[in-house]
């Protein structure tokens, strides 16, 4: 028996272990259009389940552990934001609740704080959870880099 036939069961197991999990079902209400956001420079946009969400910061310069004036606007006024949280994208440190208050024209504003991190390349994930009039939850995820 040649070497290929001896390795083929091993290769099959490796293939199944690494590629089969990618074939799982995905919840379309939680998928985003994958973004690399720069909220200090421009509005970041994501559309999920037909609802557009915009996220931006009021200041161009920002740093860890200072209040960041944060805005989120939903395109559909019948969809209500129910929570916002900030987590590390490339390093899990728990989550930081973000308190945003409802204003006019589906605008939610408040302050957000980035925790101090030991990584120079820290990425953050702001997750907004909203509820449609039918009671369905919609999740918007914005990913952005920590200040350098």
CSV table of C-alpha atoms in Angstrom, one decimal, residues 58-141:
chain,number,residue,atom,x,y,z
A,58,UNK,CA,-18.5,63.1,17.3
A,59,UNK,CA,-14.8,63.5,17.6
A,60,UNK,CA,-11.9,62.7,15.2
A,61,UNK,CA,-9.4,62.0,17.9
A,62,UNK,CA,-10.2,59.5,20.6
A,63,UNK,CA,-8.5,57.4,23.2
A,64,UNK,CA,-9.1,54.7,25.8
A,65,UNK,CA,-11.0,55.5,29.0
A,66,UNK,CA,-12.4,58.9,27.9
A,67,UNK,CA,-16.0,59.5,27.0
A,68,UNK,CA,-16.7,59.1,23.3
A,69,UNK,CA,-19.8,60.9,22.1
A,70,UNK,CA,-21.6,58.1,20.2
A,71,UNK,CA,-24.5,58.2,17.7
A,72,UNK,CA,-26.6,55.4,16.1
A,73,UNK,CA,-29.4,56.1,13.7
A,74,UNK,CA,-31.9,53.5,12.5
A,75,UNK,CA,-33.6,54.0,9.1
A,76,UNK,CA,-36.9,52.6,10.2
A,77,UNK,CA,-38.6,54.6,13.0
A,78,UNK,CA,-40.8,51.6,13.9
A,79,UNK,CA,-37.7,49.6,14.9
A,80,UNK,CA,-36.6,50.3,18.4
A,81,UNK,CA,-33.1,49.9,19.8
A,82,UNK,CA,-33.2,47.8,23.0
A,83,UNK,CA,-29.5,47.4,23.9
A,84,UNK,CA,-25.9,48.3,22.9
A,85,UNK,CA,-22.7,46.7,24.1
A,86,UNK,CA,-19.0,47.0,23.3
A,87,UNK,CA,-16.7,43.9,23.2
A,88,UNK,CA,-13.2,43.2,22.1
A,89,UNK,CA,-13.2,41.7,18.6
A,90,UNK,CA,-9.7,40.1,18.8
A,91,UNK,CA,-9.5,39.7,22.6
A,92,UNK,CA,-12.5,38.9,24.8
A,93,UNK,CA,-12.6,41.0,28.0
A,94,UNK,CA,-16.3,40.7,28.7
A,95,UNK,CA,-18.5,43.5,27.5
A,96,UNK,CA,-19.1,47.2,28.2
A,97,UNK,CA,-22.7,48.4,28.2
A,98,UNK,CA,-23.3,51.4,26.0
A,99,UNK,CA,-26.1,53.6,27.2
A,100,UNK,CA,-27.7,55.4,24.3
A,101,UNK,CA,-30.8,57.5,24.7
A,102,UNK,CA,-33.5,57.9,22.0
A,103,UNK,CA,-33.8,61.3,20.3
A,104,UNK,CA,-35.5,62.6,17.2
A,105,UNK,CA,-35.7,60.8,13.9
A,106,UNK,CA,-34.6,57.4,15.3
A,107,UNK,CA,-31.3,58.9,16.5
A,108,UNK,CA,-29.8,57.3,19.7
A,109,UNK,CA,-26.9,59.2,21.4
A,110,UNK,CA,-24.8,58.8,24.4
A,111,UNK,CA,-21.3,58.0,25.7
A,112,UNK,CA,-19.1,55.0,25.1
A,113,UNK,CA,-15.8,54.1,26.8
A,114,UNK,CA,-13.0,51.9,25.3
A,115,UNK,CA,-11.2,50.0,27.9
A,116,UNK,CA,-7.4,50.1,28.1
A,117,UNK,CA,-5.9,47.1,26.4
A,118,UNK,CA,-2.4,45.6,26.2
A,119,UNK,CA,-2.7,44.9,22.5
A,120,UNK,CA,-1.5,47.6,20.0
A,121,UNK,CA,-3.8,46.2,17.3
A,122,UNK,CA,-7.0,46.1,19.4
A,123,UNK,CA,-10.3,45.8,17.4
A,124,UNK,CA,-13.7,46.6,18.9
A,125,UNK,CA,-17.2,45.4,18.1
A,126,UNK,CA,-20.2,47.6,18.9
A,127,UNK,CA,-23.3,45.4,18.8
A,128,UNK,CA,-26.7,47.1,18.6
A,129,UNK,CA,-29.8,45.0,19.2
A,130,UNK,CA,-33.1,46.3,18.0
A,131,UNK,CA,-36.7,45.0,17.9
A,132,UNK,CA,-39.1,45.2,14.9
A,133,UNK,CA,-42.8,45.9,15.4
A,134,UNK,CA,-43.4,42.2,14.9
A,135,UNK,CA,-41.1,41.4,17.9
A,136,UNK,CA,-38.2,40.1,15.9
A,137,UNK,CA,-34.7,41.0,17.2
A,138,UNK,CA,-32.3,42.5,14.7
A,139,UNK,CA,-28.6,42.7,15.5
A,140,UNK,CA,-26.2,45.2,13.9
A,141,UNK,CA,-22.4,44.8,14.4
